[in-house]
PDB file of C-alpha atoms and ligand atoms in Angstrom:
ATOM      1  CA  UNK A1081     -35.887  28.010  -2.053  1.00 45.00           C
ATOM      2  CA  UNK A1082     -36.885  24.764  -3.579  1.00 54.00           C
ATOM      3  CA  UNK A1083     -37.009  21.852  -0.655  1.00 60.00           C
ATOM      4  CA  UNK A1084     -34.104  19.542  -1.626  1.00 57.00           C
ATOM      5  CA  UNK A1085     -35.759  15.974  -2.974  1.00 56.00           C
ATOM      6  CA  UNK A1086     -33.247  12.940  -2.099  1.00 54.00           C
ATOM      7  CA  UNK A1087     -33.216  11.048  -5.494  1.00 56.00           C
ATOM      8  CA  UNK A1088     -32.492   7.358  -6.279  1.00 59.00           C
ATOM      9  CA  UNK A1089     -28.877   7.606  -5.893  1.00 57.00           C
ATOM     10  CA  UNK A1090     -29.193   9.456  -2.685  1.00 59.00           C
ATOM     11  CA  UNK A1091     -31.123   7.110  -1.149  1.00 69.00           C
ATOM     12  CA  UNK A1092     -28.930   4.243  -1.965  1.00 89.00           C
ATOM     13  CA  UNK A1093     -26.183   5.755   0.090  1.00 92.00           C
ATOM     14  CA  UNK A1094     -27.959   6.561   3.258  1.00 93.00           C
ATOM     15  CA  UNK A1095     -28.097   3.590   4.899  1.00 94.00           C
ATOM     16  CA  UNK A1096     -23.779   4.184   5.035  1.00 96.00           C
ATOM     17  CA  UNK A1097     -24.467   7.145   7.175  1.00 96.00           C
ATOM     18  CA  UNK A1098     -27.170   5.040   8.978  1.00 96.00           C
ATOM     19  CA  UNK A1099     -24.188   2.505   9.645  1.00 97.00           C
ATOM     20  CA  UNK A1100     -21.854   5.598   9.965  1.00 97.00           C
ATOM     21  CA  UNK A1101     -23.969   6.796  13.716  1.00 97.00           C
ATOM     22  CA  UNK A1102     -24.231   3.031  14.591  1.00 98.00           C
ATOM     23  CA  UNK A1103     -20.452   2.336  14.656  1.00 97.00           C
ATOM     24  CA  UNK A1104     -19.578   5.716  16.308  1.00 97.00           C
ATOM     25  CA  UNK A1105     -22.343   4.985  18.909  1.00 97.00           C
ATOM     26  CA  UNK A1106     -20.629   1.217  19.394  1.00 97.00           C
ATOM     27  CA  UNK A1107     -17.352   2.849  19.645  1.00 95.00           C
ATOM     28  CA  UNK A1108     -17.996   5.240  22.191  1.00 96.00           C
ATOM     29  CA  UNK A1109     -20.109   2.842  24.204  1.00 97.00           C
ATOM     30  CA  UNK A1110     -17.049   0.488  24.235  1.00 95.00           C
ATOM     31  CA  UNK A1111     -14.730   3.478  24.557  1.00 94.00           C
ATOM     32  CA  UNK A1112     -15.970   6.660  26.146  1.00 95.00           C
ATOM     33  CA  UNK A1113     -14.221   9.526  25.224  1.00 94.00           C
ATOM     34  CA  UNK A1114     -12.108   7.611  21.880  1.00 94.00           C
ATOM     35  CA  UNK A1115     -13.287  10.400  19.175  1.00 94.00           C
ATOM     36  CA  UNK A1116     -12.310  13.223  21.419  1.00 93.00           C
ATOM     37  CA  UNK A1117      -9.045  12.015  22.183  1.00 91.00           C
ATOM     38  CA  UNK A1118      -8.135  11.048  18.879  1.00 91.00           C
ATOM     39  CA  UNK A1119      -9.526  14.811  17.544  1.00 90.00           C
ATOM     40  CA  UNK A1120      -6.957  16.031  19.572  1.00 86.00           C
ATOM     41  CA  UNK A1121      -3.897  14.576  18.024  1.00 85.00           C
ATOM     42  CA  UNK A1122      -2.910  11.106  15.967  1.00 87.00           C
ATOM     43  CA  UNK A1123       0.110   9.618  16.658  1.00 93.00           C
ATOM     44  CA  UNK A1124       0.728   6.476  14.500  1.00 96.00           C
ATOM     45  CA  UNK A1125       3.707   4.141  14.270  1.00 97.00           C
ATOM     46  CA  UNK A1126       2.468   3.208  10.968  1.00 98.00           C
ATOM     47  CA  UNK A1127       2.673   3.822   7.221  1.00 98.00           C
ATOM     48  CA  UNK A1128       0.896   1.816   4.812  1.00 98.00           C
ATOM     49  CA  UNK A1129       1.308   2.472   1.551  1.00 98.00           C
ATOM     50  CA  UNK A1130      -0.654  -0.137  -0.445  1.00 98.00           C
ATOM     51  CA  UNK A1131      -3.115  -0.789  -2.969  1.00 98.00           C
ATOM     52  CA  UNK A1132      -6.705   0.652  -4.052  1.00 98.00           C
ATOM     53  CA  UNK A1133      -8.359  -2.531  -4.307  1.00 98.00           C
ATOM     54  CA  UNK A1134     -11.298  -2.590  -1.622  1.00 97.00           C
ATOM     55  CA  UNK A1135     -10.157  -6.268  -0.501  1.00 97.00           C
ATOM     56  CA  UNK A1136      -7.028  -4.804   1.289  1.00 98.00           C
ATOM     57  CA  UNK A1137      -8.454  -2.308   3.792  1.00 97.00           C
ATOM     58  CA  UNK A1138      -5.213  -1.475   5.528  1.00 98.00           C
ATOM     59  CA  UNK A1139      -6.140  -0.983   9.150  1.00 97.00           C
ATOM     60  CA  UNK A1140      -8.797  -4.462   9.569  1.00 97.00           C
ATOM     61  CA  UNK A1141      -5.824  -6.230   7.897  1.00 97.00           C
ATOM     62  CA  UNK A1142      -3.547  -5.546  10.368  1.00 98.00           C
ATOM     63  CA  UNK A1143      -6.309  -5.251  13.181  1.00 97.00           C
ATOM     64  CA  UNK A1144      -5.383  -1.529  14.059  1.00 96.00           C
ATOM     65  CA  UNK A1145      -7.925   1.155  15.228  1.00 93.00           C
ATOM     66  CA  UNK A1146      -8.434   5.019  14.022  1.00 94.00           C
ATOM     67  CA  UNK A1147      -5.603   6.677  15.012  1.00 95.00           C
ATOM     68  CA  UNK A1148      -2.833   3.948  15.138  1.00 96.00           C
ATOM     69  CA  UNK A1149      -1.973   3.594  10.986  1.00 97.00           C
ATOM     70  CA  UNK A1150      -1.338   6.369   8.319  1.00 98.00           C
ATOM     71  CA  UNK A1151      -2.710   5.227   5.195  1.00 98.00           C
ATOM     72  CA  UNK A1152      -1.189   5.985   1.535  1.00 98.00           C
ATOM     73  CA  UNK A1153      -3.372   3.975  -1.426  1.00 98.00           C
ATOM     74  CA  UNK A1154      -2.987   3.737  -5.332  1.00 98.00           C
ATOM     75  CA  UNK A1155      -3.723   1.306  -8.172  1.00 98.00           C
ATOM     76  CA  UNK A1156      -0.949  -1.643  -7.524  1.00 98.00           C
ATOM     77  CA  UNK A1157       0.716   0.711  -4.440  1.00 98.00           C
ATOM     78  CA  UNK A1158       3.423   2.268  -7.036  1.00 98.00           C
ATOM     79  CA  UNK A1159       5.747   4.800  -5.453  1.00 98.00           C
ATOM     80  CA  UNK A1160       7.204   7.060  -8.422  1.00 97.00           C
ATOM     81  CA  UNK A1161       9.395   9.837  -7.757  1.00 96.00           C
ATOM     82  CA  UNK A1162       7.533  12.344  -9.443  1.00 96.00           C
ATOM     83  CA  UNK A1163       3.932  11.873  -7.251  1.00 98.00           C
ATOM     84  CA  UNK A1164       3.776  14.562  -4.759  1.00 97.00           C
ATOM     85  CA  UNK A1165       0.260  12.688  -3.674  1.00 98.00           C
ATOM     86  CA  UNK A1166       2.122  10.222  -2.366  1.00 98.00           C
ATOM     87  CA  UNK A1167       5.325  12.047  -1.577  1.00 98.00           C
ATOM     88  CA  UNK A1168       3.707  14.348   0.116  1.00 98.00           C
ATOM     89  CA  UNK A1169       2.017  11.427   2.642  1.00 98.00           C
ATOM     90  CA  UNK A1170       5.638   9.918   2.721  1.00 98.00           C
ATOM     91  CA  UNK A1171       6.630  13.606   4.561  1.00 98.00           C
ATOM     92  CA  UNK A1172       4.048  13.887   6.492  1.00 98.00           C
ATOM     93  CA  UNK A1173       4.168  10.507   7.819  1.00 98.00           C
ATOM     94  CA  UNK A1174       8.025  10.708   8.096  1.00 98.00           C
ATOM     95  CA  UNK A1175       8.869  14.296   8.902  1.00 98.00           C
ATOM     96  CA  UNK A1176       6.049  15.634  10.996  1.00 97.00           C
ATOM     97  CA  UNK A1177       4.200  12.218  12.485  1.00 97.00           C
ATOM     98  CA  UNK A1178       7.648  10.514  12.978  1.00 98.00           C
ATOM     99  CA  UNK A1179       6.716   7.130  12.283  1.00 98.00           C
ATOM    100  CA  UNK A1180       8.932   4.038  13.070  1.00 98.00           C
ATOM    101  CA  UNK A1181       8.159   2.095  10.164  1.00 98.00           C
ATOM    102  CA  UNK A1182       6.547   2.421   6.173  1.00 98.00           C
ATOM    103  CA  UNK A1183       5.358  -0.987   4.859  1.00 98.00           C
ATOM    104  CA  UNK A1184       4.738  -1.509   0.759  1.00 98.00           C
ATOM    105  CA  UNK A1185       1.814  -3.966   0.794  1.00 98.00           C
ATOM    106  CA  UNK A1186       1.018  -5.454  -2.196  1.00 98.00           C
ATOM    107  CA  UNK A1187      -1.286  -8.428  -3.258  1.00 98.00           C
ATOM    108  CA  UNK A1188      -1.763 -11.709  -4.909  1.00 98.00           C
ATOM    109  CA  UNK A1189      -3.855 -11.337  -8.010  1.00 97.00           C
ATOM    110  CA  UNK A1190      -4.063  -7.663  -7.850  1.00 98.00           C
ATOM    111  CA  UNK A1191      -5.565  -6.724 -11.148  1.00 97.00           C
ATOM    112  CA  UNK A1192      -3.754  -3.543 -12.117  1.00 97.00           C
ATOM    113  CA  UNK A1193      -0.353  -5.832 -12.146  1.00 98.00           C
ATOM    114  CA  UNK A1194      -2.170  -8.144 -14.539  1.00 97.00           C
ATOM    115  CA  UNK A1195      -3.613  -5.384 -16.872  1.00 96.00           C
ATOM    116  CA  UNK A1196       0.369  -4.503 -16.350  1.00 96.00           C
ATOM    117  CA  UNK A1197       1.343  -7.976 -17.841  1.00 95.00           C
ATOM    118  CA  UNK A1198      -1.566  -7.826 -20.346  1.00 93.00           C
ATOM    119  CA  UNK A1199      -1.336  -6.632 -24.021  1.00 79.00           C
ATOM    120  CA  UNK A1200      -4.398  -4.967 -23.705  1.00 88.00           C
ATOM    121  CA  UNK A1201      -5.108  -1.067 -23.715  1.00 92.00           C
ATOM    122  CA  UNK A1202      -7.640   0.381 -20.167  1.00 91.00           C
ATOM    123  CA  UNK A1203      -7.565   3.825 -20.938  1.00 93.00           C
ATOM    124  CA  UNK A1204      -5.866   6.622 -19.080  1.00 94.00           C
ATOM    125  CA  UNK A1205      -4.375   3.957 -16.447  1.00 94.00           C
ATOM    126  CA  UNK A1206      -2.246   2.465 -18.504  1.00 94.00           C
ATOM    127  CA  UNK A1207       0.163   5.459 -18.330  1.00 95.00           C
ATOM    128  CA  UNK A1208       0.231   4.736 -14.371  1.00 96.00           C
ATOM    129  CA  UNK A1209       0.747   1.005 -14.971  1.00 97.00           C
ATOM    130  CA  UNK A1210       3.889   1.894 -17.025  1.00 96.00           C
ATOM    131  CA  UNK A1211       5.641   1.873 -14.038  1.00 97.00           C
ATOM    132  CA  UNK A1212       4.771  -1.796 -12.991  1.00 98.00           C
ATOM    133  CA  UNK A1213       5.791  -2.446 -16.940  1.00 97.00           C
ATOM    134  CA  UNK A1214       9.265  -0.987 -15.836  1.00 97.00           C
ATOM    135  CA  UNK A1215       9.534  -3.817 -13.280  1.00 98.00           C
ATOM    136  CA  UNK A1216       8.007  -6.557 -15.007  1.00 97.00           C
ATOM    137  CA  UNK A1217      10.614  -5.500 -18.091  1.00 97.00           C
ATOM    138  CA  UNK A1218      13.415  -5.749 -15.185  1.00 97.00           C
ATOM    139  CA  UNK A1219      12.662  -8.741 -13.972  1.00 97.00           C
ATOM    140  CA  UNK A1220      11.635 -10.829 -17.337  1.00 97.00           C
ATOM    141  CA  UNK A1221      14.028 -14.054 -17.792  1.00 96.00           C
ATOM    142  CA  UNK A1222      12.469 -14.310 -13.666  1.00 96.00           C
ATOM    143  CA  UNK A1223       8.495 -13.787 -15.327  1.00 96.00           C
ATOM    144  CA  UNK A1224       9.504 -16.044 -17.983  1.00 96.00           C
ATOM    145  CA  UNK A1225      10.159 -18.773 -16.402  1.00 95.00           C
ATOM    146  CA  UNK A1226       7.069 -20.075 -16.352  1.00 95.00           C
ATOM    147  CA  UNK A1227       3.452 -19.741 -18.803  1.00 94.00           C
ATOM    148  CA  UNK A1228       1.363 -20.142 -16.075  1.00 96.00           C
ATOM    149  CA  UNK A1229      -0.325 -15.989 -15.900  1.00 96.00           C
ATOM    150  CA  UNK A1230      -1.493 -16.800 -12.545  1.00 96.00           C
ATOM    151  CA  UNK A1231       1.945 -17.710 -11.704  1.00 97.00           C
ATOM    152  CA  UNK A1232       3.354 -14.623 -13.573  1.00 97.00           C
ATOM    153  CA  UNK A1233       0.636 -12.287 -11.974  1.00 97.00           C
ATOM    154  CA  UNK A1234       1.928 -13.761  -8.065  1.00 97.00           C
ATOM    155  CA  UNK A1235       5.194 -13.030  -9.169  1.00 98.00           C
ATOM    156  CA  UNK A1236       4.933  -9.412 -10.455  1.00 98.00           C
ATOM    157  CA  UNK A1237       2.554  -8.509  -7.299  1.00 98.00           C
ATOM    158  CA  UNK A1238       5.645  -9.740  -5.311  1.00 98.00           C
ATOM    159  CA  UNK A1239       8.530  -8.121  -7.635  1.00 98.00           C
ATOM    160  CA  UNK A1240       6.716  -4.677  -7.466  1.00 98.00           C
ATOM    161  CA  UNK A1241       6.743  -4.963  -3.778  1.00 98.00           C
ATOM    162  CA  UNK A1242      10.382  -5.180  -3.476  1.00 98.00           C
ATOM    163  CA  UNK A1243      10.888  -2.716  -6.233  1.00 98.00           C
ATOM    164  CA  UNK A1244       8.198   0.115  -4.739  1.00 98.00           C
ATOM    165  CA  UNK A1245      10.384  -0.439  -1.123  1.00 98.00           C
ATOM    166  CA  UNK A1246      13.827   0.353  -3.197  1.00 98.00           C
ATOM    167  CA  UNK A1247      11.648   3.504  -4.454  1.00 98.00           C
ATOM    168  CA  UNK A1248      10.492   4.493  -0.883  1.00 98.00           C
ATOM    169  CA  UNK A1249      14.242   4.119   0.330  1.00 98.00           C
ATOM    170  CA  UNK A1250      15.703   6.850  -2.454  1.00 97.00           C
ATOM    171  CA  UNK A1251      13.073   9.076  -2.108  1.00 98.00           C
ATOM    172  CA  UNK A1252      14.894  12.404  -0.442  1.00 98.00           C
ATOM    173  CA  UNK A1253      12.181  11.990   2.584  1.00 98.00           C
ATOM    174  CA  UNK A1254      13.982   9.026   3.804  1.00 98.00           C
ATOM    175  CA  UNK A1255      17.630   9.302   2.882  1.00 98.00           C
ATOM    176  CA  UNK A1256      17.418  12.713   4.857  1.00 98.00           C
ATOM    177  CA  UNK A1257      15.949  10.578   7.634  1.00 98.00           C
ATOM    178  CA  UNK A1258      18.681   7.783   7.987  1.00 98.00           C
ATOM    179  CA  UNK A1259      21.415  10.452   7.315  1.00 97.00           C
ATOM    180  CA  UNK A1260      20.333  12.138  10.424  1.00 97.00           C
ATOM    181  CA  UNK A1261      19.858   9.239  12.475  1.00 97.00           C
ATOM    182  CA  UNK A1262      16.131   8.961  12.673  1.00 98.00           C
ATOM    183  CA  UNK A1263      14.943   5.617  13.480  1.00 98.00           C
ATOM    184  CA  UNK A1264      13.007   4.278  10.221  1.00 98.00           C
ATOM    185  CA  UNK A1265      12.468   0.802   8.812  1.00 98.00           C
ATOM    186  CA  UNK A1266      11.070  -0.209   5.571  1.00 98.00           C
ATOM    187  CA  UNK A1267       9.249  -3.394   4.745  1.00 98.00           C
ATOM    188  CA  UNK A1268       7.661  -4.996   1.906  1.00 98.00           C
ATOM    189  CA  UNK A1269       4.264  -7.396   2.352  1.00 98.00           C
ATOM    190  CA  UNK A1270       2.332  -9.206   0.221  1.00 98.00           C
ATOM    191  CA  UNK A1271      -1.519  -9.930   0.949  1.00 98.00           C
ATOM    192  CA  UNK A1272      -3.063 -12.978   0.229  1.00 98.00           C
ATOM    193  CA  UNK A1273      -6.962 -12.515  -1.090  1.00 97.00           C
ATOM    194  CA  UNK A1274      -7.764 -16.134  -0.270  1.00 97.00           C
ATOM    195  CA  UNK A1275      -6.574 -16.444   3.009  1.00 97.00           C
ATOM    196  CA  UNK A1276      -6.054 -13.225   4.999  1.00 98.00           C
ATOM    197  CA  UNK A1277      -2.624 -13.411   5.379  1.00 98.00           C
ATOM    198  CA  UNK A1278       0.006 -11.367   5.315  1.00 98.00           C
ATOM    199  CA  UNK A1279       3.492 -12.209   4.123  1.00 97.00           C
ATOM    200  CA  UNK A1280       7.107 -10.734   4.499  1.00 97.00           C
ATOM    201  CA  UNK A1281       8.923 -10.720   1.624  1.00 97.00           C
ATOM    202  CA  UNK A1282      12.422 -10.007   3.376  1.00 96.00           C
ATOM    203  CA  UNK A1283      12.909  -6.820   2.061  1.00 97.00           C
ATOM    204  CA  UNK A1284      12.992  -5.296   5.017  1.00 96.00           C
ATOM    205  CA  UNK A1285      15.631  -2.085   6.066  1.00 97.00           C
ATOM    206  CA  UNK A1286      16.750   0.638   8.243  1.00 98.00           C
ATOM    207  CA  UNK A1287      19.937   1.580   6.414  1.00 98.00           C
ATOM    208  CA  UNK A1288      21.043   1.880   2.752  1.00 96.00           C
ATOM    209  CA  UNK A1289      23.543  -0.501   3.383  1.00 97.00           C
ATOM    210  CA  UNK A1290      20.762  -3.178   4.739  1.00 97.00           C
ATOM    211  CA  UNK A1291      18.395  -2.507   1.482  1.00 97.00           C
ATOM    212  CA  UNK A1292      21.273  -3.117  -0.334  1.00 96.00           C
ATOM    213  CA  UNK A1293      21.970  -6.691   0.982  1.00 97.00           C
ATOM    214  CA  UNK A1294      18.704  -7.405   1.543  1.00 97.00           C
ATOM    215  CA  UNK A1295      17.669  -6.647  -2.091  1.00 97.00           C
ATOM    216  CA  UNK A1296      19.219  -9.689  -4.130  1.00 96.00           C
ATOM    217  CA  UNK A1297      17.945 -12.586  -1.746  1.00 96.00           C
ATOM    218  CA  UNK A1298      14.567 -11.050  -1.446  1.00 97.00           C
ATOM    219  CA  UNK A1299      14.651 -11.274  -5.241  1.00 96.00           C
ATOM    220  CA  UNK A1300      15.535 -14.975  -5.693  1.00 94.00           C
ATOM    221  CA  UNK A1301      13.265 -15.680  -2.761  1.00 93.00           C
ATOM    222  CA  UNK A1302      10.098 -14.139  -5.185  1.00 91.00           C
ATOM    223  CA  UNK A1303      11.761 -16.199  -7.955  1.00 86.00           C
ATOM    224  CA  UNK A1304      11.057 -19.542  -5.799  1.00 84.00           C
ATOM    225  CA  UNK A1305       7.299 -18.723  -4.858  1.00 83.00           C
ATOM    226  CA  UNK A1306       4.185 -20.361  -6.032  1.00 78.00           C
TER     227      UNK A1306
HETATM  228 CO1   CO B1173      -4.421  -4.385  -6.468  1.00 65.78          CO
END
């Protein structure tokens, strides 16, 4: 059998798994017995369902190790009634893990919401980005307020937040939940890029009834950002 030659693009990756035995090493040194344990069984309080971009890795964001945060990612974290990728997390995570709460986390100058508000054809991703089309279409005498794209960009990123929670909270997964009492609370953040922080845009819930009043103030609130 011919002797498997690493080419270019081989090599380029292997200082990851180089970095790979280095953290595992530092984490068991600081930690003896932390892979074991968590091989035996995860138990997070956490969903994140947020965006693809590789400046929003969920767990450094919120400063949470292995083992404490389920993770749920797409282009412009869109929850859509019809993906059993990410209704099938939502289960999981609900159902089986029994997590307390599932945070929407978008944020600021995420560029599938602008390729949303642009004219502008990317290919097969603009049938995704339909659905952030949906809200911007909802929500335009808000987006028109101003010209500013930055401004309108913000706004959207925030918008979809709110929007993607209202999604989460009629999906079957979590109206089953609150019908038979299971504790469960929903909340919508926004990440800021430029300075690390995360923001709650008030959308937060453990009822219908609470998403419901929560819903029009965390609306006007977006409205006055920026
Ligand atoms: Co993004």
């Amino acid at each position: 059998m011919a002797r498997f030659v690493p080419s270019r693009p081989m090599s380029s990756i292997r200082h990851l798994l180089d970095r790979n035995r280095a953290w595992a090493s530092r984490i068991t040194a600081e930690h003896p017995g932390f892979f074991q344990g968590l091989a035996a069984q995860q138990a997070p309080r956490y969903l994140w369902i947020g965006c693809a971009d590789s400046r929003v890795p969920a767990n450094e964001i919120v400063d949470l190790a292995p083992g404490e945060l389920f993770v749920h990612r797409n282009v412009a974290n869109v929850v859509v009634h019809t993906d059993f990728n990410c209704l099938s997390v939502l289960q999981f995570a609900v159902d089986v893990l029994r997590v307390e709460h599932v945070m929407v986390v978008g944020h600021y100058r995420c560029g599938g919401i602008r390729a949303a508000l642009e004219e502008t054809s990317h290919g097969l991703i603009d049938n995704w980005l339909r659905h952030v089309q949906d809200v911007a279409l909802r929500h335009k005498p808000l987006l028109d307020r101003r010209d500013d794209p930055d401004w309108r960009v913000d706004r959207l990123c925030e918008l979809n937040v709110v929007e993607q929670v209202v999604h989460v909270a009629r999906t079957t997964i979590v109206e089953e939940a609150w019908r038979r009492g299971q504790p469960l609370a929903l909340h919508g953040f926004v990440y800021g890029l430029a300075d690390g922080i995360l923001r709650d845009l008030g959308i937060e819930a453990a009822s219908t009834a609470e998403l419901r009043s929560h819903y029009a103030p965390a609306i006007a609130r977006c409205a006055g950002n920026g």
